[in-house]
Each structure stands twice: as C-alpha cells, then as structure tokens.
mmCIF file of C-alpha atoms in Angstrom:
data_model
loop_
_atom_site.group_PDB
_atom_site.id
_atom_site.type_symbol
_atom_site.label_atom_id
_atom_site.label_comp_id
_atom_site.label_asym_id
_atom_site.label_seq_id
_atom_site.Cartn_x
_atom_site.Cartn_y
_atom_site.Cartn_z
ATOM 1 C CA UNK A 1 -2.198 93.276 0.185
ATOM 2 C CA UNK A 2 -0.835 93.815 3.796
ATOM 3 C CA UNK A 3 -0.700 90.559 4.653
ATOM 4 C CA UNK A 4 2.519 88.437 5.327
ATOM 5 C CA UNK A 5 2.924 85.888 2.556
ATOM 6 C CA UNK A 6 2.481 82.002 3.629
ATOM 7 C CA UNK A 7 6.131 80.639 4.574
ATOM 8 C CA UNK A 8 6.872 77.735 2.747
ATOM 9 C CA UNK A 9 7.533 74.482 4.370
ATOM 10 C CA UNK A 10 9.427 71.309 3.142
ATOM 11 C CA UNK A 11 7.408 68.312 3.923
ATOM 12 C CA UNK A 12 9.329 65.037 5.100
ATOM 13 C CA UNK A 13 8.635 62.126 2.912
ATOM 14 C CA UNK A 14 8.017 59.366 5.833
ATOM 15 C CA UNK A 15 8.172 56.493 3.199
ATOM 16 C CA UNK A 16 5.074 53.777 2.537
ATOM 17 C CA UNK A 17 4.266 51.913 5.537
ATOM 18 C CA UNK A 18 5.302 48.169 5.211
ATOM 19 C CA UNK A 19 5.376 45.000 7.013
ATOM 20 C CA UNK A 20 8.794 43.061 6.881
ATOM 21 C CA UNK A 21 9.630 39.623 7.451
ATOM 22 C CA UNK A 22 13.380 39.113 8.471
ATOM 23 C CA UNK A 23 14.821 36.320 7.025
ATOM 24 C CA UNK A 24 17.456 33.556 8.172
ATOM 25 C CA UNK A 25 19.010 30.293 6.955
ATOM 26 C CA UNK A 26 17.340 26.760 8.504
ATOM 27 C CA UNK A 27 17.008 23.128 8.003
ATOM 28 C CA UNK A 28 13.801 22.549 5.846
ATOM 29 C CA UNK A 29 12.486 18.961 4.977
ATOM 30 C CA UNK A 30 10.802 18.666 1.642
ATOM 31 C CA UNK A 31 7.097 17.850 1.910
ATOM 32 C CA UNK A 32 5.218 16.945 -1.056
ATOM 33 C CA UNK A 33 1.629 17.331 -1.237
ATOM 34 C CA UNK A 34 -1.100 15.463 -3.157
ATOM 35 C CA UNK A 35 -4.465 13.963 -2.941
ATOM 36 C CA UNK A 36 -5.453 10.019 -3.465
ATOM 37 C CA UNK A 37 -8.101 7.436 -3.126
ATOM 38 C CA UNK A 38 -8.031 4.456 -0.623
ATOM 39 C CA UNK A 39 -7.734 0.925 -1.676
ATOM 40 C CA UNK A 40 -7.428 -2.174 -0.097
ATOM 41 C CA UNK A 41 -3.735 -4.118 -0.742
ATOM 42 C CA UNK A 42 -5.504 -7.403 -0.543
ATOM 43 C CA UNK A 43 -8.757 -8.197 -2.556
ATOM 44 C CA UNK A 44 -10.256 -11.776 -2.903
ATOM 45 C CA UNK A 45 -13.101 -13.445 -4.440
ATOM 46 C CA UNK A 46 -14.064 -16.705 -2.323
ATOM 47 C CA UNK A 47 -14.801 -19.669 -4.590
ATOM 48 C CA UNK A 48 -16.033 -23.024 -3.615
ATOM 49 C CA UNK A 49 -13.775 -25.430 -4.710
ATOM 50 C CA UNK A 50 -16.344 -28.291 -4.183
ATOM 51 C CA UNK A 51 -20.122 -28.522 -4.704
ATOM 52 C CA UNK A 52 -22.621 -29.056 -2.500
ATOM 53 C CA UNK A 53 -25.811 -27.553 -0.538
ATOM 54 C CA UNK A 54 -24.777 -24.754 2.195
ATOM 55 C CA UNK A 55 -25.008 -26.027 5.828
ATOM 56 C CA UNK A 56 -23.449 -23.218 7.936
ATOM 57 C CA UNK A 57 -22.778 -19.642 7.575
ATOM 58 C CA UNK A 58 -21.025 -17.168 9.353
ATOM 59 C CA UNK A 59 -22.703 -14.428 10.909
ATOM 60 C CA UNK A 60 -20.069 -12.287 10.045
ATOM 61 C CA UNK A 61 -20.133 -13.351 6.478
ATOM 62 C CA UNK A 62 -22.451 -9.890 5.318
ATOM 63 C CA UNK A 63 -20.942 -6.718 4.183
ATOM 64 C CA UNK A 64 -18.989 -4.937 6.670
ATOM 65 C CA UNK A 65 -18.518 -8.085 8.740
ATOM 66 C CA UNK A 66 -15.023 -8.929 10.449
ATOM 67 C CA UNK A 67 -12.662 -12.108 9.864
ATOM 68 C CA UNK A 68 -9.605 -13.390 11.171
ATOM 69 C CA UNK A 69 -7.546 -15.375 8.785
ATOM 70 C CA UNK A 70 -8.478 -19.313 9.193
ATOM 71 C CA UNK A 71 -11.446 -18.246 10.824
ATOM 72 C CA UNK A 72 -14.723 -20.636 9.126
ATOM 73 C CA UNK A 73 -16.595 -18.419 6.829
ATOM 74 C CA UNK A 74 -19.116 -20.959 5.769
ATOM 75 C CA UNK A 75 -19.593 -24.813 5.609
ATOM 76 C CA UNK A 76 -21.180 -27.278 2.333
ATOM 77 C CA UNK A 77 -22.590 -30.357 3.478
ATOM 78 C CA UNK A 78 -19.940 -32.865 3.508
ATOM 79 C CA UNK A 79 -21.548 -36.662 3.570
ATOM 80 C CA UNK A 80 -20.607 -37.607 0.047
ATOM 81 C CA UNK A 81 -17.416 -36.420 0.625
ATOM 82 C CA UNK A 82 -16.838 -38.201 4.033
ATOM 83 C CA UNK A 83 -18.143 -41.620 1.836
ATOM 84 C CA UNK A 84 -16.020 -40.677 -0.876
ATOM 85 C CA UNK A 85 -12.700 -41.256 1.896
ATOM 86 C CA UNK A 86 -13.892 -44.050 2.893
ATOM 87 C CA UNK A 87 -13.917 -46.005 -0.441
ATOM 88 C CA UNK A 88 -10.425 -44.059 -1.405
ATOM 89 C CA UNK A 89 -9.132 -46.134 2.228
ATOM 90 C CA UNK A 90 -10.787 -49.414 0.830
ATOM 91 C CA UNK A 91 -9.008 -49.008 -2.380
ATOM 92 C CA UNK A 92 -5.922 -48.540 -0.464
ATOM 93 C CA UNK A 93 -6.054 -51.506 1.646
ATOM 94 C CA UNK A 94 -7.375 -53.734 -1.722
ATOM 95 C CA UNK A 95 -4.322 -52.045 -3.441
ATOM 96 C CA UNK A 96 -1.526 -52.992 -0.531
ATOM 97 C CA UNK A 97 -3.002 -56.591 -0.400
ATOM 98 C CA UNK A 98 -2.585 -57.387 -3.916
ATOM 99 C CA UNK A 99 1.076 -55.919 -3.981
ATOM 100 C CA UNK A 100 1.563 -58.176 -0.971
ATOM 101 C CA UNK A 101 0.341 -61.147 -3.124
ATOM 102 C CA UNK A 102 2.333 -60.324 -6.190
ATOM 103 C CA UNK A 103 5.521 -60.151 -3.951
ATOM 104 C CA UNK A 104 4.901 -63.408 -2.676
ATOM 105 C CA UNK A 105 4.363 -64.721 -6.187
ATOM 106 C CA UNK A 106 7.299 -62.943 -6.904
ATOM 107 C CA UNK A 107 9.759 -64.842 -4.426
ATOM 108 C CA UNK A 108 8.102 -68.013 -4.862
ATOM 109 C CA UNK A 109 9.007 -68.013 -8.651
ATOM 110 C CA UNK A 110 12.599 -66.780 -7.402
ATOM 111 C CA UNK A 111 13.124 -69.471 -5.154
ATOM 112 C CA UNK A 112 11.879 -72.312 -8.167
ATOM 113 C CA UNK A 113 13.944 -70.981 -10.700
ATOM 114 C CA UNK A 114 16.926 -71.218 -8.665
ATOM 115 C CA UNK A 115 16.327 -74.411 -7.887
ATOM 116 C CA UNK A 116 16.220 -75.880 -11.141
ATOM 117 C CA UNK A 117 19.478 -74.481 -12.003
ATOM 118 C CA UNK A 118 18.500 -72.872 -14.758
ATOM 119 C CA UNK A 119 20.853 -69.213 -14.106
ATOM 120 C CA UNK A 120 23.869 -71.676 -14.226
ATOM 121 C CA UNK A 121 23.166 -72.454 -17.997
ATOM 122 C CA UNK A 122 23.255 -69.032 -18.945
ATOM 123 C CA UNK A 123 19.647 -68.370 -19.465
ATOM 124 C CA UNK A 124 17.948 -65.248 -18.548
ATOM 125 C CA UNK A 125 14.472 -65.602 -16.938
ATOM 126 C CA UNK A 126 11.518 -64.344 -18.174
ATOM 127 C CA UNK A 127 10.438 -61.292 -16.333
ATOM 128 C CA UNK A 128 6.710 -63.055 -16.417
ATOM 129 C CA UNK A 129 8.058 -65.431 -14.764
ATOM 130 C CA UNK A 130 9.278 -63.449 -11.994
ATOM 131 C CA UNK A 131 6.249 -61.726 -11.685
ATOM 132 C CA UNK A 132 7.763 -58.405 -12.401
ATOM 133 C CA UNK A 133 5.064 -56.692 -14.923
ATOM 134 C CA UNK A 134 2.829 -57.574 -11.850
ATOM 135 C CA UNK A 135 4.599 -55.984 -8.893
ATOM 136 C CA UNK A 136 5.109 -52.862 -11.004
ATOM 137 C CA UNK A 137 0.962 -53.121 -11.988
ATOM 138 C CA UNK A 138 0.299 -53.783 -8.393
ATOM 139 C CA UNK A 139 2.438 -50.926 -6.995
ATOM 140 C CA UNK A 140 1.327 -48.520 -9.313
ATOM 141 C CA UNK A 141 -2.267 -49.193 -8.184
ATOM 142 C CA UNK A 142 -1.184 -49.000 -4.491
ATOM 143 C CA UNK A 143 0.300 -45.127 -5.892
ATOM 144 C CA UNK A 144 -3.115 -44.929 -7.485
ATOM 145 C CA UNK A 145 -5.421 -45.788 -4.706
ATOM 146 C CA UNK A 146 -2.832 -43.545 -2.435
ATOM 147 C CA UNK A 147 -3.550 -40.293 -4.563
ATOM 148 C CA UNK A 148 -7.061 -40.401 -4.615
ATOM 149 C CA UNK A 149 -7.297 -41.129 -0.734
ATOM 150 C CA UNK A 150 -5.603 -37.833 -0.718
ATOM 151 C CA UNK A 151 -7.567 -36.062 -3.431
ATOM 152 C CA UNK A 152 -11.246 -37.122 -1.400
ATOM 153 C CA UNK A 153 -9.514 -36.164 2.089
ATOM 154 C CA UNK A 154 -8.630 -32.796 0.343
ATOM 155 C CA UNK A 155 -12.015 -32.740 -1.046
ATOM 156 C CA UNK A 156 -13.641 -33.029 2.116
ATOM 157 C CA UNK A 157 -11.268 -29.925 3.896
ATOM 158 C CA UNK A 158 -12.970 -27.725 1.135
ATOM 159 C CA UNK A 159 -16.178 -28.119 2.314
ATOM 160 C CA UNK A 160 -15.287 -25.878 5.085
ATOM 161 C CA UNK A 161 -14.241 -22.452 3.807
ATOM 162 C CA UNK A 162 -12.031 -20.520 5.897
ATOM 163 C CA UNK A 163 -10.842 -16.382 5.825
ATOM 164 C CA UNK A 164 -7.983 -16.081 3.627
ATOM 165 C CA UNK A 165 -6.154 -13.486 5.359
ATOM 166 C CA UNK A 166 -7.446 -11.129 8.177
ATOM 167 C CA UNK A 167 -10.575 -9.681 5.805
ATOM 168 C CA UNK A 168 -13.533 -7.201 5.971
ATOM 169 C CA UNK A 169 -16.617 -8.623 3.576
ATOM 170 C CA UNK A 170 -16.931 -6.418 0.941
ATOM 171 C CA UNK A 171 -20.189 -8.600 -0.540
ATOM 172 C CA UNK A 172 -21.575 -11.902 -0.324
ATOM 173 C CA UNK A 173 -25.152 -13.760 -2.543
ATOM 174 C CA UNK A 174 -25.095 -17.155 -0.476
ATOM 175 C CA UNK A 175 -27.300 -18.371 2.417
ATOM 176 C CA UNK A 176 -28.278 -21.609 4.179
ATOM 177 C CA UNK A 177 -29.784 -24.511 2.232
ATOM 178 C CA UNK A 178 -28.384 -22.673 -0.994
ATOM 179 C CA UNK A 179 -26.414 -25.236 -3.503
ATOM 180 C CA UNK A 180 -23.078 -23.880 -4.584
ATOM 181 C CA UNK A 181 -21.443 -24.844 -7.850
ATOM 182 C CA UNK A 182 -17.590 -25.299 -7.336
ATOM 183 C CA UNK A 183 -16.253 -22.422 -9.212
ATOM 184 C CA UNK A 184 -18.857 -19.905 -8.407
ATOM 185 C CA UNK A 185 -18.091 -17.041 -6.380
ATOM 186 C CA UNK A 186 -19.802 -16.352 -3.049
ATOM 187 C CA UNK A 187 -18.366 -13.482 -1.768
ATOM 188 C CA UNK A 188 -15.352 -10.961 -1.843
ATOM 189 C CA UNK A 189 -13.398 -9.460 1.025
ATOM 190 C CA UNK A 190 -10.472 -7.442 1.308
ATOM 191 C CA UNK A 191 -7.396 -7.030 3.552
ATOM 192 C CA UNK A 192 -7.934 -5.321 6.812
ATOM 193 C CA UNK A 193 -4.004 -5.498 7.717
ATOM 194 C CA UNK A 194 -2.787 -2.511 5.218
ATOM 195 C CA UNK A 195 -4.623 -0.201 3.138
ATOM 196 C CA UNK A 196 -3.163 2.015 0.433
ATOM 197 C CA UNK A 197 -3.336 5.069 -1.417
ATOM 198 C CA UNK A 198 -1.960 5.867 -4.832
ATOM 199 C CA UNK A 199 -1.098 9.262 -5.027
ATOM 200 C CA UNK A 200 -0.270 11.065 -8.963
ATOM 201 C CA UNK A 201 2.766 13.403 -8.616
ATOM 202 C CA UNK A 202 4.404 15.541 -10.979
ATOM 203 C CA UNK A 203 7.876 14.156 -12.114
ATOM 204 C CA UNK A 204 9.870 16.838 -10.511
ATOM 205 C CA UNK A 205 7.461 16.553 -7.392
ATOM 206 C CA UNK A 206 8.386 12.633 -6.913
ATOM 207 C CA UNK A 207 12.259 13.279 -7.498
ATOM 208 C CA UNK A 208 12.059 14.484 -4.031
ATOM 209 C CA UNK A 209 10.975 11.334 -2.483
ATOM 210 C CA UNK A 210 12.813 7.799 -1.506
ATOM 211 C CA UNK A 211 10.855 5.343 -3.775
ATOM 212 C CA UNK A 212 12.003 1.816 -2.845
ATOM 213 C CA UNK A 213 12.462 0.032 -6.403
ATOM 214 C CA UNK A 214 12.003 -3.465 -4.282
ATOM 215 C CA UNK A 215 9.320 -4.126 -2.245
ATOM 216 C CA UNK A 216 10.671 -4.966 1.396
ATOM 217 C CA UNK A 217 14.435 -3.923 0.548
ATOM 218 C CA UNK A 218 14.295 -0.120 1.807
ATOM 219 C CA UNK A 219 11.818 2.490 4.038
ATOM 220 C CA UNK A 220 10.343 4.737 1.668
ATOM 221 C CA UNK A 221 9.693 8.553 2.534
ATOM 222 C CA UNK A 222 7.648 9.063 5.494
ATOM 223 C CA UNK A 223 3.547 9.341 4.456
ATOM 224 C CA UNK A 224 1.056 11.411 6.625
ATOM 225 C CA UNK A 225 -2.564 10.950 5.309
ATOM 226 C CA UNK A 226 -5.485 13.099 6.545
ATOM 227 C CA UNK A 227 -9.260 13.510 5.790
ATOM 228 C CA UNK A 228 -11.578 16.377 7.801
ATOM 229 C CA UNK A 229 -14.635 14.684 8.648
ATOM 230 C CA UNK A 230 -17.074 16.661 11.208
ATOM 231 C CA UNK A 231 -15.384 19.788 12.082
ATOM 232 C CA UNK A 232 -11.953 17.208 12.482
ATOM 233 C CA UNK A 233 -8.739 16.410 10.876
ATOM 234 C CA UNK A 234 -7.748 12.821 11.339
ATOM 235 C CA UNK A 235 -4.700 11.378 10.296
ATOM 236 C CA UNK A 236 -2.836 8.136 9.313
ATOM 237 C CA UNK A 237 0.479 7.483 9.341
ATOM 238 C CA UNK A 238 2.085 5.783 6.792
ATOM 239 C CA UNK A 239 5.252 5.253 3.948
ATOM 240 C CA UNK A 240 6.276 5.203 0.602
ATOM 241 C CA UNK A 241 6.343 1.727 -0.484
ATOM 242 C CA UNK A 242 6.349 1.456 -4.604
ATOM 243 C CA UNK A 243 5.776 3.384 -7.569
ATOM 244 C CA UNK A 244 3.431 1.790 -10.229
ATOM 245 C CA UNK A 245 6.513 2.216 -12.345
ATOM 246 C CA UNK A 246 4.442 4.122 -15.478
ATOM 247 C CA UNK A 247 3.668 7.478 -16.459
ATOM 248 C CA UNK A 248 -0.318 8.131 -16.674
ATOM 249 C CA UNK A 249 -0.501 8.810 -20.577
ATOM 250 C CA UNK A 250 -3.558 11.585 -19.335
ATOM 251 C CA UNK A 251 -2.246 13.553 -16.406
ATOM 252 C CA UNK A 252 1.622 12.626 -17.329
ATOM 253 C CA UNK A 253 2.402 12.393 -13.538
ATOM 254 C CA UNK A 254 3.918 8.969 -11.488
ATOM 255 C CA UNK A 255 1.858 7.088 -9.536
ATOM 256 C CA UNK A 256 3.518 6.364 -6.036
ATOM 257 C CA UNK A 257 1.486 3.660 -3.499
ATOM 258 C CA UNK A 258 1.358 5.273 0.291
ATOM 259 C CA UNK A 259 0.697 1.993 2.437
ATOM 260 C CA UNK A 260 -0.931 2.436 5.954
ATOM 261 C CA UNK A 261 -0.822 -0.594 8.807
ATOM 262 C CA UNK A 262 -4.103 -1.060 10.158
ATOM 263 C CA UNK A 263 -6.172 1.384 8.349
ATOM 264 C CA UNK A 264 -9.898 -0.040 10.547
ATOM 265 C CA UNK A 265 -8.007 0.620 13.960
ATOM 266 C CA UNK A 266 -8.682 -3.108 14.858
ATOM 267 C CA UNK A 267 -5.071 -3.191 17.047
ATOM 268 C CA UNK A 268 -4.950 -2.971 20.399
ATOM 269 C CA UNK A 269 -2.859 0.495 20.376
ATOM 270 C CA UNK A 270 -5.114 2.038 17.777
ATOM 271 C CA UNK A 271 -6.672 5.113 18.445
ATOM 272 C CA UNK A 272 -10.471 4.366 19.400
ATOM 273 C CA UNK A 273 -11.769 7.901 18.572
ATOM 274 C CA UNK A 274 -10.464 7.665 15.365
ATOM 275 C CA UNK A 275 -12.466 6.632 12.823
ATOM 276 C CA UNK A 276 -11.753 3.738 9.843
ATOM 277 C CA UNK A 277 -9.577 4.590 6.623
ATOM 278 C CA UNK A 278 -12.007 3.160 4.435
ATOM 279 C CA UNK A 279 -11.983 2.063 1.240
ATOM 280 C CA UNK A 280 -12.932 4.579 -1.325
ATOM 281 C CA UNK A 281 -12.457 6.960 0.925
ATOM 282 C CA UNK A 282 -10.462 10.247 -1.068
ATOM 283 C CA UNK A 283 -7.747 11.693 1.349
ATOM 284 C CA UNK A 284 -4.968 14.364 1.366
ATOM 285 C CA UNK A 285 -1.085 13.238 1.681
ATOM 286 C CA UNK A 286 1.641 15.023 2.909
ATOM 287 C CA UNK A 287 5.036 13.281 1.630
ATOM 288 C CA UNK A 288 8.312 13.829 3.443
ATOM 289 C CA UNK A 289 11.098 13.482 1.174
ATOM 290 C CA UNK A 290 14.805 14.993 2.419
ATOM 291 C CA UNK A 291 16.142 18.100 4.416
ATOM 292 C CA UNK A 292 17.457 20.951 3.056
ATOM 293 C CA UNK A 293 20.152 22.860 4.952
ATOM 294 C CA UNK A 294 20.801 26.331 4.823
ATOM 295 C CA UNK A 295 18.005 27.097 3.075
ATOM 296 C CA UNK A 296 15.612 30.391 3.261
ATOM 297 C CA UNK A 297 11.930 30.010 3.883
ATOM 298 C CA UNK A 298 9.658 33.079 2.736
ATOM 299 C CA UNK A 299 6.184 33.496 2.692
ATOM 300 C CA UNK A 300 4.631 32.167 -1.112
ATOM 301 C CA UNK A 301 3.326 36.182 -1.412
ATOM 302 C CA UNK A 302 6.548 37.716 -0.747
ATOM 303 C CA UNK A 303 8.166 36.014 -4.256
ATOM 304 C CA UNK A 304 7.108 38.369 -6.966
ATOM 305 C CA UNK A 305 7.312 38.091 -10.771
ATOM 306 C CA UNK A 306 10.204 36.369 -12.538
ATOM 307 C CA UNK A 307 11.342 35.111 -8.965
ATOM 308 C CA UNK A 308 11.920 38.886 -7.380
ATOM 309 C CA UNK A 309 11.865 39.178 -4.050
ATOM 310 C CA UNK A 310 11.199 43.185 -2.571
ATOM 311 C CA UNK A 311 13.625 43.866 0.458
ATOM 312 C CA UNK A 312 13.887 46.766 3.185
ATOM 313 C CA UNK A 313 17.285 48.184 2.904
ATOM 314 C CA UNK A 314 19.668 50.094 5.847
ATOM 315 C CA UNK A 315 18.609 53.305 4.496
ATOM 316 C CA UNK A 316 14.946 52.459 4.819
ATOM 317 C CA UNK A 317 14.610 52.347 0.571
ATOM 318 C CA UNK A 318 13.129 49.927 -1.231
ATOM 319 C CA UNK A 319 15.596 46.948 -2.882
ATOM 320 C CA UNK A 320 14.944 44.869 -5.601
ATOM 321 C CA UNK A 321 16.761 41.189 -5.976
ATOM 322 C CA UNK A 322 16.712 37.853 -7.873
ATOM 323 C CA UNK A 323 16.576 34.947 -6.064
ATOM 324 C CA UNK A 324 17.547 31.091 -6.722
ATOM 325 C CA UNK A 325 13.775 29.061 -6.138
ATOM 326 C CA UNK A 326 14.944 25.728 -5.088
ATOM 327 C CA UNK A 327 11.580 24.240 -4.721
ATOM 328 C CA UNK A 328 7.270 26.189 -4.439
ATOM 329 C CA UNK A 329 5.454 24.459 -1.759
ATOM 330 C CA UNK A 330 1.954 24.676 -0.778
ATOM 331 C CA UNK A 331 2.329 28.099 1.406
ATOM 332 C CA UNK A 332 6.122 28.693 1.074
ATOM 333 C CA UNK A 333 8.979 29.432 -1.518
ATOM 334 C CA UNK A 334 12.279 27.502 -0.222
ATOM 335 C CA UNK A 335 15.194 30.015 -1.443
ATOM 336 C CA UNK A 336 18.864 28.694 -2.119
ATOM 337 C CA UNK A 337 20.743 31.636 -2.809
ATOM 338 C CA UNK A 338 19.913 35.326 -3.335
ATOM 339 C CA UNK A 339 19.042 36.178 -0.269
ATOM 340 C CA UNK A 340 21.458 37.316 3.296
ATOM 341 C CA UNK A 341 20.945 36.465 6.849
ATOM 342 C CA UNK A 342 18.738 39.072 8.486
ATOM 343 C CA UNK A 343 17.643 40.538 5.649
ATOM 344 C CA UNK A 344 14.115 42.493 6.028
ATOM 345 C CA UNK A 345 11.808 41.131 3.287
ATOM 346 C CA UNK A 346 8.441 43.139 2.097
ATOM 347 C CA UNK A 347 5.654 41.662 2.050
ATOM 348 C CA UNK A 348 2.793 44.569 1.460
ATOM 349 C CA UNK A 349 2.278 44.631 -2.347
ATOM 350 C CA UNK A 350 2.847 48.616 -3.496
ATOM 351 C CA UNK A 351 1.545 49.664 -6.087
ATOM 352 C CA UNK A 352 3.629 52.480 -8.047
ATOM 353 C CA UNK A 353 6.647 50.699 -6.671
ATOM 354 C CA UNK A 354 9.919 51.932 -7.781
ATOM 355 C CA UNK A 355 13.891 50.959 -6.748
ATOM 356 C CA UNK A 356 14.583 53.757 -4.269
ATOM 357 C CA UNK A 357 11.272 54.245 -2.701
ATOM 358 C CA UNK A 358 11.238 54.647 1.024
ATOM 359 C CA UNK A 359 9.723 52.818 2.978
ATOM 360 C CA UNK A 360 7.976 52.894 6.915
ATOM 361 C CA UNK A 361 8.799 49.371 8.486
ATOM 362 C CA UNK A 362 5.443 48.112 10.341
ATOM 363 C CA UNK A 363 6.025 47.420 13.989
ATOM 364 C CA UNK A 364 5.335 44.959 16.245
ATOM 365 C CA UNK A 365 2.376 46.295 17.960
ATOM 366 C CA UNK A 366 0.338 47.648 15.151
ATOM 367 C CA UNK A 367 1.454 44.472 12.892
ATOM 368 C CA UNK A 368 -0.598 42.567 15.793
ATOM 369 C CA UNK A 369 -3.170 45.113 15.877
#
C-alpha cells in the first residue's frame, strides 16, 4: 500500500513500416506479349513432271539436307527424251521444206495466170489454183512441228529437277534406279529464307500494334522472338508482317504472322552460337507497338482492387486514390492520370488498412537488406 503508483506513459504510434516506390512521368513503348509456333513461309511438294527411272540423286536430298535454289536435286534418265528432240527437229525441217515447195507452187501458178490474161477479164482466180489452202496447210504444220520441238526440248529440261527456292528437305521416298510416275511426289522442302510465327492476340491487345493491311507496302511493329533452351535465352529478331484477317471462332483472338529473315543462321553475319529457329519449334514474342508519353509505370502489385493505388502522404498517413489504367502488361500497370510526379506509392500489402493510418517509410539500407 506504500508504494508509488506506476506513472502512466503515452506511447508514440511510429506507424506500419512500408516500402515506397516514388513515382514519375516517362516515355513507355507498348509491348505486347504472346506465345506462337514456327512455320515455314514457303512449303513445296516436288513432283516429276516427266516419267522415267531415277539416275542421280542428291546427297543432300534426305531430311534435314541443304539446297540452294536451282541447285540439281535429282536427275530421270533422259534418252527417250533426247530421241524424242530429235524427231521434233526432223519434223521441223520436213515441215519448212514443204512450205518452201508450196510457195514455189504458189508463184509459179501466179506467174501463169497472169500470163494468160485472165485478171483483165474480170475473173477472180481460184484460191486452188493459187495454192493458197496449201501454204496455209503447210505453214500450219511448220507451227505444228515448231511446238512440239519445244514441248520435247521442255520435256527433256524436266528430267533434271532443280531446288525451287533456297530449301531445307523436310522428307523424301525416292532413290537410284527407282521409276517415277510424272505426277507423283518425291519429296517436300520448305523455305530456309524466312520463317514465321503466328501469334493469337486479344483484340484490344493487337489494337496496339502496326499491322500492314498490304504485304510489302509498310514495316509492321517491331517482333522479338525468344525460346530458353539449356540454361539460355536466344532470340530472333523479327516484324509484323500480316494478320490472317479472321477472328478464331474458339479462342476469339486475331491471328497476326511475325516473319523472321534467316531463321537456320545460314548468312554470313548470323550468329554461329545460336542455334536454328526450327520449324515446330513453340516460342515466346514480345511485340512493340507505339510509345506512350507521360505516362506512369508502377509495379503490377502496387494496383489494388477496382484500380486503387495506396500512396504515402506528407504527413506520413496512408492515402487512398483512383487511378486511370491505360494498358496491364506482363509485370507493370501503365497509369494515365491519377497519379502526381514524386508521389511515394505503397507497395507492402497491410492488412487492417484504413485511410489515415500512419505509416514508417522503409529505407534504403534495410530495403536492400
């Protein structure tokens, strides 16, 4: 009973402990993200146009194997079609002889009609007897004979079967001594110039972008594909060159085609530790569509529910404010308006948290801590 009572103290409130993240206007570019499978631009079956038995083959021509274009993927044998010239140039020569004759018929029977006087009279020869059904028979045989010395020399070109366009062999089922059918198809190869990637978007995603509507008229939006493959991230540089100009009825996003130059690094300037964009091969793609000025950039966790943002005020309380989302990317929110220059935002999550609250701004040194 003799002892002093306890003196009451006041205890400070020092306010939740915080990190900030000061914020300020800059130039953003959009980037669009998305995810697509490689494909080859060019894609062609090769098809004998003539028949005949297989007398040379490529060594390149198996899967995997390289072509230039014009470069001789395999040869059919080509003897009947060398003999088959041959009697197209005697035809020829048979044909110009007998329109030489006819023409010489032709002016003889001129040259007698006039000189029996007959025109004077008023009569009208007979075109028989000017040998004019025969010169047109004659040179229409000569046109004849012409076309099929042209069809057989053709003919014997296609027994040598040449790339294309520069090519990678996708598959081939032919091989020395092996009789090929015209029409049958002995292999397939595709383009090894440009690759490309069709990439789904979201409609409001795509708005973002420059989508040339003709091919070759404009630059589309700058294209940056990327796959991870052993512990690395490689990348391919590339553009927007088309939309497939439909809506997929499933997914209800546009299609846009990202086209890459040289996607098996077989230039000069390529990069030779990277490795081939091959086909099939399922890649990320970062789209860069316009720049945004005077934009704020925050963290994705500092936007809270029905687009709130938490801020730090003067007086060390807690502030909460609407903000204007211009656009949600992958790791960021990109605000338009709502927001001031230098502003401290929060980006702790609180629970309890209440409009007045004070708060403890993190610093530096413990924030790296």
């Amino acid at each position: 009973t003799n002892r002093p009572a306890p003196v009451k103290e006041q205890r400070e409130e020092i306010g939740a402990l915080v990190r900030v993240f000061p914020v300020s206007r800059e130039e953003r570019p959009v980037v669009v993200h998305g995810t697509g499978t490689v494909q080859a631009k060019q894609q062609a079956g090769i098809v004998p146009q003539v028949s005949g038995r297989v007398t040379y083959l490529a060594p390149n021509l198996v899967a995997g194997g390289f072509f230039t274009k014009g470069e001789l993927l395999l040869g059919i044998e080509d003897v009947d079609y060398r003999l088959a010239v041959e009697r197209a140039r005697a035809a020829v020569s048979k044909a110009e002889y007998d329109l030489a004759r006819e023409e010489g018929n032709a002016r003889v029977a001129r040259q007698e009609w006039e000189s029996l006087a007959l025109d004077k009279e008023g009569q009208e020869p007979n075109p028989l007897v000017l040998y004019e059904p025969q010169l047109r028979n004659a040179r229409a045989n000569l046109a004849s004979a012409k076309a099929a010395l042209e069809q057989a020399q053709l003919d014997l070109k296609r027994t040598k079967i040449r790339a294309p366009f520069d090519c990678i062999v996708r598959s081939e089922e032919v091989d020395v001594g092996q009789y090929v059918r015209a029409g049958n198809q002995v292999a397939m190869v595709s383009g090894t110039t440009t690759a490309e990637v069709i990439v789904p978007l979201p409609l409001d995603e795509a708005a973002w972008l420059k989508i040339p509507t003709q091919a070759g008229k404009s630059n589309g939006s700058k294209a940056v594909v990327s796959r991870g493959l052993g512990g690395r991230v490689y990348e391919w540089t590339g553009r927007v060159v088309r939309s497939l100009g439909d809506i997929d009825p499933t997914s209800r996003m546009a299609r846009l085609v990202v086209a890459i130059d040289d996607p098996y690094n077989l230039k000069k300037q390529a990069s030779a530790d990277r490795p081939a964009l091959a086909i099939g091969m399922f890649v990320e793609a970062a789209l860069y569509g316009e720049s945004l000025s005077g934009v704020f950039v925050i963290p994705r966790s500092a936007l809270r529910e029905n687009d709130q943002v938490w801020l730090m005020g003067e007086d060390g309380r807690l502030r909460t404010r609407q903000v204007e989302v211009l656009r949600i990317e992958k790791n960021d929110v990109v605000v338009e308006k709502g927001l001031q220059e230098g502003e401290r935002l929060v980006l702790t999550n609180l629970s309890g948290a209440a409009e007045g609250m004070r708060l403890r701004a993190l610093e530096a040194e413990e924030a790296s801590s």
